[in-house]
């Protein structure tokens, strides 16, 4: 397809919200209109907007003053997968799924969308890869505070979430040291420990527990007690929501039945609090940071990344390079096929230099 046959593009944000989404929407819209005289349609609530035909024209004014704003001006959904969409509920309460991709194809044709910029994580890229197979031209932009997308060393939103989690861990020091307690802070990240590892290292947490390194509770307790006998009257533990004991299971907070990725993790900090309280004489408290980590204004690094990723997505469309995901590899922006990341997760490797650095300064990983 030639550059001249692109007249109108769509843009959508799918999956959980994340700081920096608006920077991408702004970059895509302004570049498309100012540089290439294209029309831009903002698709509402991710794939739900394509399923329900809800979208509206975006003009430069609509994306003014949004660079500093968290969330997404387009709305999002982490339940709408066209290939497996919950259309009704059966008498036992379980969702009835249907493939509604044909509806999406009709709406794409009706709205004359020549290509769609899909901004999201692995769930969104899985949905985009399905649409690609049905002939919709998509270009992906990777987002997630979890930083767990394959083939890209960074996703926007991650740096802002590190700041928020680190700030929380820094603040927890006050109560930990004043009350001589073990304070456990639960950090998001699903099955990947990136956010906990980075914020744990940045805050000087004494114990860091991540899903990639299953822990032994006795080892964690021993570390807390040894600190107290060495005159350190408190311990800060940064724990991933997906962390698990050796041979054990993750703690599931809820199952969102109609979501493509139904498991929501949460509660490991409370389990650890009970176990440490039972096994030691130390006083222990848990704090779950939750969605605070997805909120707030994006830090400059995420605004910059969002803007450059958005610009690059448009470049791919104009170069006729469809069905590709913008990625960062060895600090350079490039692209990979969307299907290369669909349904996969990038986990912390055991030989990650951050783990070695943390161990070197005395951090316990519970192993
Ligand atoms: O993927 C981003 C994330 O915030 C994860 O860290 C977390 O496990 C999940 O989303 C929470 O999802 P929800 O917003 O549906 O509770």
XYZ file of C-alpha atoms and ligand atoms in Angstrom:
383
model
C 0.000 0.000 0.000
C 1.401 3.395 -0.949
C 1.716 6.319 1.428
C -0.884 8.226 -0.619
C -3.563 5.580 -0.093
C -3.537 6.227 3.673
C -6.181 8.828 4.410
C -7.554 7.991 7.819
C -6.119 6.126 10.783
C -7.605 4.966 14.079
C -5.902 4.982 17.459
C -6.894 2.945 20.514
C -5.570 2.245 24.006
C -6.187 -1.276 25.387
C -5.535 -3.075 28.668
C -4.767 -1.367 31.981
C -4.183 2.377 31.938
C -0.645 3.593 32.361
C 1.193 6.937 32.504
C 2.331 8.045 29.041
C -0.664 6.807 26.998
C -1.750 10.369 26.306
C 1.753 11.264 25.103
C 1.410 8.567 22.416
C -2.132 9.644 21.423
C -0.889 13.233 21.143
C 2.179 12.286 19.082
C 0.189 10.049 16.713
C -2.550 12.654 16.218
C -0.338 15.701 15.786
C 2.160 13.929 13.505
C -0.654 12.507 11.354
C -2.411 15.857 10.975
C 0.486 18.333 10.891
C 3.004 16.286 8.912
C 0.866 14.117 6.665
C -2.569 15.712 6.462
C -4.330 12.529 7.610
C -7.571 12.168 9.542
C -7.412 10.555 12.960
C -10.237 8.681 14.680
C -9.978 8.136 18.436
C -11.442 4.679 19.201
C -13.127 4.615 22.612
C -12.323 2.055 25.335
C -9.879 -0.079 23.379
C -11.271 -2.946 21.297
C -14.706 -2.262 22.810
C -14.901 0.851 20.603
C -14.239 -1.286 17.516
C -16.813 -3.882 18.599
C -19.501 -1.264 19.399
C -18.511 1.224 16.671
C -17.701 3.970 19.156
C -15.083 6.399 17.858
C -14.726 10.107 17.193
C -12.564 12.418 15.132
C -9.476 13.777 16.900
C -8.217 17.279 16.088
C -5.000 18.856 17.369
C -6.985 20.781 19.988
C -8.324 17.517 21.434
C -4.793 16.398 22.225
C -3.501 19.727 23.516
C -2.477 19.834 27.161
C -2.618 16.079 27.644
C 1.120 15.323 27.684
C 1.289 15.674 31.457
C -1.955 13.806 32.173
C -2.078 10.217 33.451
C -4.597 7.633 32.171
C -5.979 7.818 28.625
C -8.325 10.396 27.109
C -9.753 7.600 24.904
C -10.690 5.272 27.754
C -9.629 1.635 27.826
C -10.861 -1.872 28.544
C -9.058 -5.041 29.554
C -12.098 -7.236 28.895
C -12.769 -6.699 25.200
C -11.103 -9.273 22.975
C -13.002 -9.435 19.628
C -12.079 -13.111 19.110
C -13.540 -14.061 22.520
C -16.017 -11.442 23.648
C -18.491 -11.967 26.515
C -21.909 -11.401 24.902
C -24.142 -12.745 27.689
C -24.113 -14.489 31.036
C -25.230 -18.100 31.478
C -27.604 -19.036 34.368
C -24.646 -20.227 36.468
C -23.073 -16.756 36.171
C -20.311 -17.696 33.762
C -19.858 -15.536 30.635
C -20.873 -16.764 27.177
C -18.143 -15.907 24.678
C -18.501 -15.290 20.951
C -16.093 -14.335 18.176
C -17.299 -10.857 17.155
C -14.412 -10.084 14.788
C -16.830 -9.749 11.847
C -18.494 -6.840 13.634
C -15.097 -5.193 14.015
C -14.330 -5.690 10.307
C -17.658 -4.057 9.377
C -16.936 -1.046 11.593
C -13.380 -0.676 10.291
C -14.758 -0.663 6.722
C -17.675 1.645 7.548
C -15.364 4.173 9.223
C -12.804 3.787 6.433
C -9.872 3.152 8.782
C -6.814 2.476 6.606
C -4.731 1.450 9.621
C -5.052 1.324 13.413
C -2.444 2.242 16.028
C -3.000 -0.187 18.919
C -1.368 1.001 22.145
C -1.250 -1.743 24.766
C 0.405 -4.701 26.407
C 0.466 -8.399 25.511
C -3.346 -8.766 25.707
C -3.853 -5.894 23.264
C -1.149 -7.239 20.957
C -2.819 -10.679 21.012
C -6.069 -8.977 19.937
C -4.232 -6.940 17.286
C -2.476 -10.065 15.942
C -5.925 -11.697 15.474
C -7.197 -8.634 13.579
C -4.061 -8.645 11.421
C -4.884 -12.242 10.381
C -8.310 -10.979 9.274
C -6.788 -8.246 7.100
C -6.893 -5.203 9.406
C -3.671 -3.175 9.190
C -2.383 -2.581 12.695
C 0.735 -1.042 14.186
C 1.460 -1.640 17.880
C 2.944 0.601 20.565
C 4.030 -1.176 23.769
C 2.763 0.062 27.142
C 2.708 -1.395 30.626
C 3.970 -0.488 34.073
C 5.041 -4.161 34.342
C 7.715 -3.770 31.603
C 7.083 -7.407 30.687
C 6.570 -7.199 26.922
C 8.850 -9.420 24.840
C 11.348 -7.901 22.402
C 11.416 -4.437 23.959
C 13.765 -3.487 26.755
C 11.414 -0.767 27.973
C 7.728 0.123 27.837
C 6.446 3.573 28.748
C 4.737 3.844 32.140
C 7.421 1.747 33.794
C 9.644 4.670 34.832
C 6.718 6.557 36.382
C 5.617 3.437 38.276
C 9.187 2.944 39.568
C 9.111 6.516 40.907
C 5.754 5.967 42.626
C 6.726 2.616 44.167
C 10.139 3.930 45.257
C 8.540 6.972 46.858
C 6.151 4.684 48.773
C 9.009 2.441 49.929
C 11.004 5.519 51.018
C 8.026 6.753 53.034
C 7.540 3.369 54.698
C 11.026 3.761 56.204
C 9.622 6.345 58.639
C 7.228 3.954 60.382
C 9.589 1.002 60.025
C 12.396 2.743 61.865
C 10.234 4.595 64.418
C 8.322 1.441 65.445
C 11.133 -1.081 64.850
C 8.916 -3.118 62.545
C 9.124 -5.346 59.538
C 7.228 -3.424 56.852
C 6.139 -5.326 53.739
C 5.223 -3.380 50.597
C 3.422 -5.233 47.799
C 4.264 -4.025 44.310
C 2.375 -4.739 41.035
C 3.912 -6.442 37.990
C 1.884 -9.635 37.392
C 4.313 -12.507 36.791
C 7.328 -10.253 36.272
C 9.475 -8.781 39.042
C 10.850 -5.766 37.130
C 8.937 -3.109 39.051
C 9.765 -4.634 42.444
C 13.416 -5.173 41.538
C 13.902 -1.587 40.346
C 11.953 0.123 43.139
C 13.401 -2.264 45.737
C 16.932 -1.468 44.621
C 16.252 2.281 44.367
C 14.819 2.404 47.899
C 17.469 0.160 49.449
C 14.880 -2.426 50.483
C 16.428 -5.106 52.722
C 14.490 -7.983 51.173
C 13.255 -8.175 47.557
C 10.922 -11.025 46.607
C 10.092 -11.495 42.919
C 8.210 -14.252 41.042
C 11.339 -15.326 39.156
C 13.130 -16.266 42.421
C 10.804 -18.362 44.604
C 11.556 -17.672 48.285
C 11.838 -19.759 51.446
C 9.944 -18.197 54.332
C 12.577 -19.392 56.840
C 15.287 -17.616 54.902
C 13.247 -14.368 54.916
C 12.586 -14.667 58.680
C 16.254 -15.431 59.357
C 17.306 -12.310 57.470
C 14.877 -10.102 59.433
C 16.045 -11.564 62.761
C 19.732 -11.303 61.879
C 19.215 -7.639 61.059
C 17.646 -7.048 64.454
C 20.490 -8.860 66.295
C 22.982 -6.769 64.293
C 21.369 -3.607 65.666
C 19.172 -2.808 62.659
C 15.846 -2.353 64.314
C 13.678 -2.612 61.211
C 13.367 -4.385 57.852
C 11.751 -3.233 54.620
C 10.497 -5.999 52.316
C 9.517 -5.184 48.710
C 7.424 -8.082 47.413
C 5.953 -8.594 43.939
C 2.247 -9.397 43.813
C 3.294 -12.482 41.810
C 5.978 -13.727 44.229
C 5.631 -17.294 45.509
C 7.364 -19.662 47.925
C 9.532 -22.484 46.587
C 7.174 -25.260 45.494
C 4.162 -23.039 46.267
C 1.569 -20.942 44.458
C 0.907 -17.284 43.716
C -1.828 -15.565 45.738
C -4.862 -14.834 43.553
C -7.001 -11.881 44.620
C -9.828 -12.336 42.116
C -10.827 -13.940 38.844
C -12.273 -11.548 36.284
C -14.249 -14.118 34.305
C -14.802 -12.124 31.116
C -11.226 -10.865 30.862
C -8.803 -12.438 28.335
C -6.305 -12.652 31.220
C -8.699 -13.417 34.110
C -6.279 -13.827 37.036
C -5.698 -10.801 39.275
C -2.889 -11.339 41.762
C -2.761 -9.761 45.216
C -2.468 -10.483 48.918
C 0.987 -12.050 49.201
C 2.086 -9.259 51.606
C -0.675 -10.260 54.044
C 0.318 -13.929 53.841
C 3.941 -12.997 54.571
C 2.882 -10.752 57.457
C 1.057 -13.653 59.124
C 3.948 -16.049 58.561
C 6.642 -13.681 59.880
C 4.499 -12.794 62.903
C 3.994 -16.504 63.718
C 7.650 -17.454 63.234
C 9.437 -14.492 64.879
C 8.905 -12.018 67.695
C 9.038 -9.138 65.213
C 6.110 -6.819 64.649
C 5.043 -6.821 61.024
C 2.685 -4.783 58.786
C 1.646 -4.990 55.119
C 0.916 -2.222 52.595
C -0.501 -3.008 49.147
C 0.321 -0.177 46.743
C -2.250 -1.264 44.117
C -3.434 1.045 41.369
C -1.669 4.061 42.862
C 1.262 2.719 40.828
C -0.631 3.276 37.556
C -1.692 6.831 38.383
C -0.250 10.308 38.260
C 1.522 12.432 35.699
C 4.100 10.561 33.607
C 7.739 11.343 34.425
C 9.684 13.099 31.622
C 11.266 9.789 30.481
C 7.798 8.302 29.830
C 6.579 11.451 28.048
C 9.638 11.297 25.796
C 9.286 7.554 25.169
C 5.548 7.897 24.457
C 6.170 10.740 22.008
C 8.977 8.958 20.127
C 7.077 5.646 20.044
C 3.959 7.440 18.726
C 5.944 9.212 16.034
C 7.626 5.937 15.027
C 4.248 4.141 14.816
C 3.098 6.687 12.287
C 6.335 6.352 10.359
C 5.746 2.587 10.088
C 2.261 3.207 8.672
C 3.570 5.690 6.115
C 6.354 3.297 5.122
C 3.724 0.601 4.528
C 5.215 -1.514 7.308
C 2.025 -2.829 8.858
C 1.473 -5.407 11.576
C 4.602 -4.377 13.428
C 5.202 -3.316 17.014
C 7.473 -0.382 17.834
C 10.171 -1.561 20.288
C 13.365 -0.383 21.955
C 16.368 -2.664 21.489
C 19.874 -1.736 22.629
C 18.581 1.808 23.198
C 17.475 2.144 19.558
C 13.883 2.320 18.346
C 13.035 -0.422 15.861
C 10.105 -2.787 15.253
C 9.159 -6.488 15.372
C 6.106 -8.371 14.036
C 3.140 -7.944 16.392
C 2.618 -11.708 16.611
C 6.160 -12.099 18.006
C 5.009 -10.598 21.334
C 1.398 -11.813 21.477
C 0.649 -13.931 24.552
C 4.215 -13.816 25.884
C 5.877 -12.281 28.934
C 9.425 -11.011 29.430
C 10.589 -12.085 32.879
C 13.621 -11.054 34.941
C 16.511 -13.412 34.031
C 18.345 -14.948 37.009
C 21.605 -13.341 35.836
C 20.163 -9.824 35.571
C 22.884 -7.346 36.683
C 20.433 -5.636 39.058
C 20.059 -8.872 41.035
C 23.836 -9.214 41.346
C 24.153 -5.551 42.430
C 21.384 -5.930 45.014
C 22.907 -9.109 46.435
C 26.310 -7.377 46.610
C 24.904 -4.686 48.914
C 23.345 -7.297 51.206
C 19.802 -7.560 49.828
C 18.103 -10.865 50.579
C 16.045 -12.514 47.799
C 14.722 -15.191 50.147
C 16.409 -18.041 48.220
O -0.597 -4.967 33.840
C -0.725 -3.864 34.677
C -1.322 -4.254 36.010
O -1.404 -3.091 36.810
C -0.602 -5.379 36.734
O 0.572 -4.947 37.373
C -1.690 -5.848 37.665
O -1.478 -7.192 38.026
C -2.942 -5.714 36.833
O -2.644 -4.749 35.832
C -4.157 -5.270 37.603
O -5.251 -5.265 36.742
P -6.654 -4.582 37.075
O -6.530 -3.122 36.749
O -7.618 -5.296 36.209
O -6.906 -4.773 38.538
